[in-house]
Short mmCIF file of C-alpha atoms in Angstrom, two decimals:
data_model
loop_
_atom_site.label_atom_id
_atom_site.label_comp_id
_atom_site.label_asym_id
_atom_site.label_seq_id
_atom_site.Cartn_x
_atom_site.Cartn_y
_atom_site.Cartn_z
CA MET A 8 8.79 42.22 13.95
CA LEU A 9 5.66 39.89 14.66
CA ASP A 10 3.16 40.88 17.20
CA VAL A 11 2.27 38.39 19.95
CA LEU A 12 -1.16 38.83 22.39
CA ILE A 13 -0.67 36.56 25.47
CA VAL A 14 -4.22 35.66 27.32
CA ASP A 15 -3.33 33.73 30.67
CA ASP A 16 -5.79 34.35 33.73
CA GLU A 17 -2.50 34.21 35.99
CA PRO A 18 -0.64 37.49 36.29
CA LEU A 19 2.99 35.20 36.65
CA ALA A 20 2.51 33.26 33.59
CA ARG A 21 1.84 36.20 31.30
CA ALA A 22 4.55 38.00 33.12
CA ARG A 23 7.04 35.02 32.40
CA LEU A 24 6.05 34.63 28.43
CA VAL A 25 6.44 38.35 28.50
CA ARG A 26 10.18 38.04 29.98
CA MET A 27 10.89 35.20 27.31
CA ILE A 28 9.67 37.42 23.81
CA ASP A 29 11.62 40.10 25.19
CA GLN A 30 14.39 37.56 25.06
CA LEU A 31 13.46 37.12 20.99
CA SER A 32 14.42 39.82 18.26
CA ASP A 33 11.87 39.31 16.16
CA TYR A 34 8.76 39.34 17.83
CA GLN A 35 7.07 41.56 20.28
CA VAL A 36 4.09 42.05 22.70
CA SER A 37 1.41 43.81 21.65
CA ALA A 38 -1.51 43.00 24.37
CA GLU A 39 -2.26 40.85 27.25
CA ALA A 40 -6.16 39.11 28.01
CA THR A 41 -6.78 37.51 31.33
CA ASP A 42 -9.84 35.35 29.51
CA GLY A 43 -11.25 34.02 26.04
CA GLU A 44 -13.55 37.26 25.77
CA GLN A 45 -11.06 39.62 26.07
CA ALA A 46 -8.55 37.48 23.46
CA LEU A 47 -11.45 37.70 20.77
CA ALA A 48 -11.33 41.82 21.35
CA ALA A 49 -7.62 41.98 21.39
CA VAL A 50 -7.33 40.52 18.08
CA VAL A 51 -9.76 42.60 16.49
CA GLN A 52 -7.98 45.28 17.89
CA HIS A 53 -4.59 44.47 17.73
CA ASP A 54 -4.12 41.87 14.69
CA PRO A 55 -1.41 40.24 16.83
CA ASP A 56 0.46 37.62 14.21
CA ILE A 57 0.34 35.23 17.11
CA VAL A 58 -2.18 34.09 20.27
CA LEU A 59 -0.54 32.47 23.58
CA LEU A 60 -3.31 30.90 25.09
CA ASP A 61 -4.00 29.35 27.89
CA ILE A 62 -6.72 27.12 27.72
CA HIS A 63 -8.31 26.78 31.58
CA MET A 64 -9.58 30.35 32.17
CA PRO A 65 -12.54 31.73 33.53
CA GLY A 66 -15.46 32.83 32.20
CA GLU A 67 -15.42 31.19 27.41
CA ASP A 68 -12.04 28.83 27.66
CA GLY A 69 -8.99 29.09 25.51
CA LEU A 70 -10.74 26.26 23.37
CA GLN A 71 -14.41 28.03 22.69
CA ALA A 72 -12.02 31.10 22.31
CA ALA A 73 -9.62 29.28 19.53
CA GLN A 74 -12.64 28.34 17.86
CA ALA A 75 -14.34 32.15 17.54
CA ILE A 76 -10.90 33.83 16.28
CA SER A 77 -10.33 30.58 13.68
CA GLU A 78 -13.60 31.93 12.17
CA LEU A 79 -12.20 35.65 11.98
CA ASP A 80 -11.10 36.68 8.38
CA ALA A 81 -7.23 36.27 8.20
CA PRO A 82 -7.65 34.99 12.08
CA PRO A 83 -3.65 34.62 13.75
CA ALA A 84 -1.88 31.80 14.91
CA ILE A 85 -2.77 30.52 17.78
CA ILE A 86 -0.15 28.29 20.18
CA PHE A 87 -1.88 27.08 23.36
CA CYS A 88 0.53 27.00 26.36
CA THR A 89 -1.55 25.40 29.66
CA ALA A 90 -0.81 23.35 32.34
CA PHE A 91 -2.92 20.02 30.73
CA SER A 92 -1.51 17.40 27.71
CA GLU A 93 -5.34 16.34 27.39
CA HIS A 94 -6.65 18.62 25.91
CA ALA A 95 -4.13 18.56 22.39
CA LEU A 96 -6.72 16.65 20.24
CA ASP A 97 -9.09 19.36 21.38
CA ALA A 98 -6.25 21.66 20.83
CA PHE A 99 -5.41 21.15 17.18
CA ALA A 100 -8.94 21.13 16.05
CA THR A 101 -9.71 24.46 16.05
CA SER A 102 -5.97 24.95 13.33
CA ALA A 103 -3.71 25.28 16.07
CA VAL A 104 0.21 25.61 15.21
CA GLY A 105 1.41 24.41 18.25
CA TYR A 106 0.83 22.92 22.17
CA LEU A 107 2.87 23.89 25.22
CA LEU A 108 2.82 22.51 28.67
CA LYS A 109 4.07 24.37 30.87
CA PRO A 110 5.64 26.17 32.60
CA VAL A 111 6.99 26.52 29.02
CA ARG A 112 11.11 26.80 28.65
CA LEU A 113 12.45 29.42 26.38
CA GLU A 114 13.50 27.14 23.49
CA GLN A 115 10.08 25.42 23.03
CA LEU A 116 8.51 28.73 22.61
CA GLU A 117 10.87 29.78 20.26
CA ALA A 118 10.40 27.10 17.95
CA ALA A 119 7.05 27.24 18.31
CA LEU A 120 7.35 30.65 17.22
CA ALA A 121 10.12 30.03 13.90
CA LYS A 122 7.35 27.22 13.03
CA VAL A 123 4.69 29.92 13.10
CA THR A 124 6.88 32.28 10.68
CA GLN A 125 7.78 29.63 8.40
CA LEU A 126 4.05 28.76 7.51
CA ASN A 127 2.99 32.40 7.72
CA LYS A 128 5.41 32.72 4.40
CA MET A 129 4.25 30.00 2.70
CA GLN A 130 0.62 30.55 3.41
CA ARG A 131 1.33 34.29 1.82
CA ALA A 132 3.59 32.57 -1.95
CA ALA A 133 0.07 29.90 -1.73
CA ALA A 134 -2.39 33.09 -1.73
CA ARG A 135 -0.97 34.76 -4.16
CA GLY A 136 -3.42 33.35 -6.42
CA THR A 137 -4.86 33.61 -10.46
CA THR A 138 -7.04 34.37 -12.36
CA SER A 139 -8.61 35.47 -15.28
CA ARG A 140 -11.44 37.14 -14.45
CA THR A 141 -11.27 41.45 -15.23
CA SER A 142 -14.03 42.26 -13.33
CA ILE A 143 -16.00 41.66 -10.53
CA THR A 144 -20.13 41.94 -9.93
CA ALA A 145 -22.10 44.08 -7.40
CA LYS A 146 -25.83 44.20 -6.96
CA THR A 147 -27.29 47.80 -6.38
CA HIS A 148 -30.43 49.85 -7.33
CA ARG A 149 -30.26 48.90 -10.55
CA GLY A 150 -29.65 45.56 -11.23
CA ILE A 151 -26.33 43.90 -11.89
CA GLU A 152 -23.64 45.98 -12.32
CA ARG A 153 -19.73 44.82 -13.33
CA ILE A 154 -16.93 46.64 -12.33
CA ALA A 155 -13.45 46.61 -13.91
CA LEU A 156 -10.91 45.04 -11.33
CA ASN A 157 -8.68 48.34 -12.69
CA ASP A 158 -11.18 50.89 -11.66
CA ILE A 159 -10.86 48.96 -7.84
CA ARG A 160 -8.84 50.85 -5.39
CA TYR A 161 -9.40 48.37 -2.38
CA PHE A 162 -11.87 46.74 0.19
CA LEU A 163 -13.44 46.94 3.36
CA ALA A 164 -14.69 44.41 5.58
CA ASP A 165 -17.17 45.63 8.65
CA GLN A 166 -18.01 43.18 10.66
CA LYS A 167 -20.50 40.47 7.01
CA TYR A 168 -20.47 43.23 4.60
CA VAL A 169 -17.72 44.01 2.40
CA THR A 170 -17.99 47.14 0.47
CA VAL A 171 -15.35 48.07 -2.86
CA TYR A 172 -14.79 51.50 -3.58
CA HIS A 173 -13.89 52.14 -6.67
CA THR A 174 -13.68 55.47 -8.90
CA GLY A 175 -17.57 54.99 -10.05
CA GLY A 176 -18.04 54.74 -6.67
CA GLN A 177 -18.68 52.17 -3.52
CA HIS A 178 -21.19 49.37 -3.26
CA LEU A 179 -21.37 46.23 -1.07
CA LEU A 180 -20.03 42.69 -2.14
CA ASP A 181 -22.10 39.36 -1.40
CA THR A 182 -18.27 38.16 -1.09
CA THR A 183 -15.38 38.02 1.52
CA LEU A 184 -12.53 39.58 1.54
CA LYS A 185 -10.69 35.40 2.46
CA GLU A 186 -12.45 34.80 -1.21
CA LEU A 187 -11.13 38.00 -2.74
CA GLU A 188 -7.73 37.37 -1.63
CA ASN A 189 -8.22 33.95 -3.08
CA GLU A 190 -8.98 34.68 -6.44
CA PHE A 191 -7.46 37.50 -7.13
CA GLY A 192 -3.92 37.50 -4.31
CA ASP A 193 -1.43 38.02 -7.35
CA GLN A 194 -3.68 41.90 -7.29
CA LEU A 195 -4.80 42.49 -4.34
CA LEU A 196 -2.66 43.09 -1.37
CA ARG A 197 -4.22 42.30 2.22
CA VAL A 198 -3.01 45.55 4.34
CA HIS A 199 -5.27 45.14 7.42
CA ARG A 200 -7.41 42.25 9.13
CA ASN A 201 -10.30 44.14 7.05
CA ALA A 202 -8.63 45.38 4.12
CA LEU A 203 -7.16 44.55 0.60
CA VAL A 204 -6.37 46.81 -1.55
CA SER A 205 -5.71 47.42 -5.19
CA VAL A 206 -1.44 46.35 -5.86
CA PRO A 207 -1.36 48.73 -9.15
CA HIS A 208 -2.55 51.33 -7.52
CA ILE A 209 -0.68 51.96 -4.55
CA GLN A 210 1.50 54.79 -4.24
CA ALA A 211 3.16 55.04 -0.58
CA LEU A 212 3.25 54.09 3.10
CA GLU A 213 2.85 56.77 4.89
CA ARG A 214 2.78 57.80 8.97
CA CYS A 215 -0.23 58.59 10.21
CA PRO A 216 -0.59 61.82 12.77
CA ASP A 217 -1.40 59.56 15.31
CA GLY A 218 1.63 57.54 14.85
CA GLY A 219 0.19 54.77 12.69
CA LEU A 220 0.31 53.36 8.43
CA GLN A 221 -1.98 53.96 6.16
CA VAL A 222 -1.55 53.26 2.40
CA ARG A 223 -1.69 55.63 -0.32
CA LEU A 224 -3.39 55.03 -3.74
CA ALA A 225 -3.59 56.50 -6.73
CA ASP A 226 -6.86 58.36 -7.91
CA THR A 227 -8.14 58.61 -4.32
CA ASP A 228 -8.33 60.78 -0.54
CA ILE A 229 -9.30 57.68 1.72
CA ALA A 230 -5.97 56.30 2.81
CA PRO A 231 -6.65 52.73 4.18
CA SER A 232 -5.01 52.15 7.48
CA VAL A 233 -2.11 49.57 7.47
CA SER A 234 -1.56 47.33 10.56
CA ARG A 235 1.45 46.52 12.00
CA ARG A 236 1.01 43.01 11.03
CA HIS A 237 0.99 43.74 7.07
CA ALA A 238 3.20 46.89 7.14
CA SER A 239 6.08 44.63 6.38
CA ASP A 240 4.31 43.17 3.30
CA VAL A 241 3.37 46.52 1.77
CA LYS A 242 7.26 47.54 2.47
CA ALA A 243 7.95 44.74 0.15
CA LEU A 244 5.98 45.52 -2.54
CA LEU A 245 6.87 48.57 -2.79
CA GLN A 246 10.41 47.86 -2.68
CA GLN A 247 9.68 45.76 -5.47
CA LEU A 248 7.26 47.93 -7.62
#
């Protein structure tokens, strides 16, 4: 089940998209927003797979919002839903994967969503990188320290910083989750927009008291949160282990 964020300042337009998505078994609406600023906040909070985004909205318009969203680590796919065809070139310049003209028809929406689903599978396959490196380096008060990949449990991004948590403690890194994922894709798994975990040390996917999901890792009491967007990847991996 893929989560969809609907962004449109017109309540009737949002309601129409909600009704159509309710007719599709593989998708669900996780949140709604009425402008670009709310859209960015909703992406950060809900980590949707797909954003259905209007262009003409008060304040920050859809093109500006799409640019900001695309700069996030592991951004969702963006499909523009607009009444204006003249923005198509600008829209695709923001890395959008679809452009639907209002009034959106169900078969058009379903086709655009299916394209995103296929792209997600291809991107995940391409992200399973390989590397000969068996460690990473971190700058500490003692200088440059080497951390063995086998000692690493997970990486957590917080705004501009990435922290590596390992058996010897934790350190800030001068890198991004995307760079780590590209290099160590066969050894790391993204479980949240802001978290990568070590595949060999995944033990279980557990339900939290608040109803959310978390992944239990070997040799640590900290269980990183798993977003609904990435839960299926964790389940599939556990079935293979």
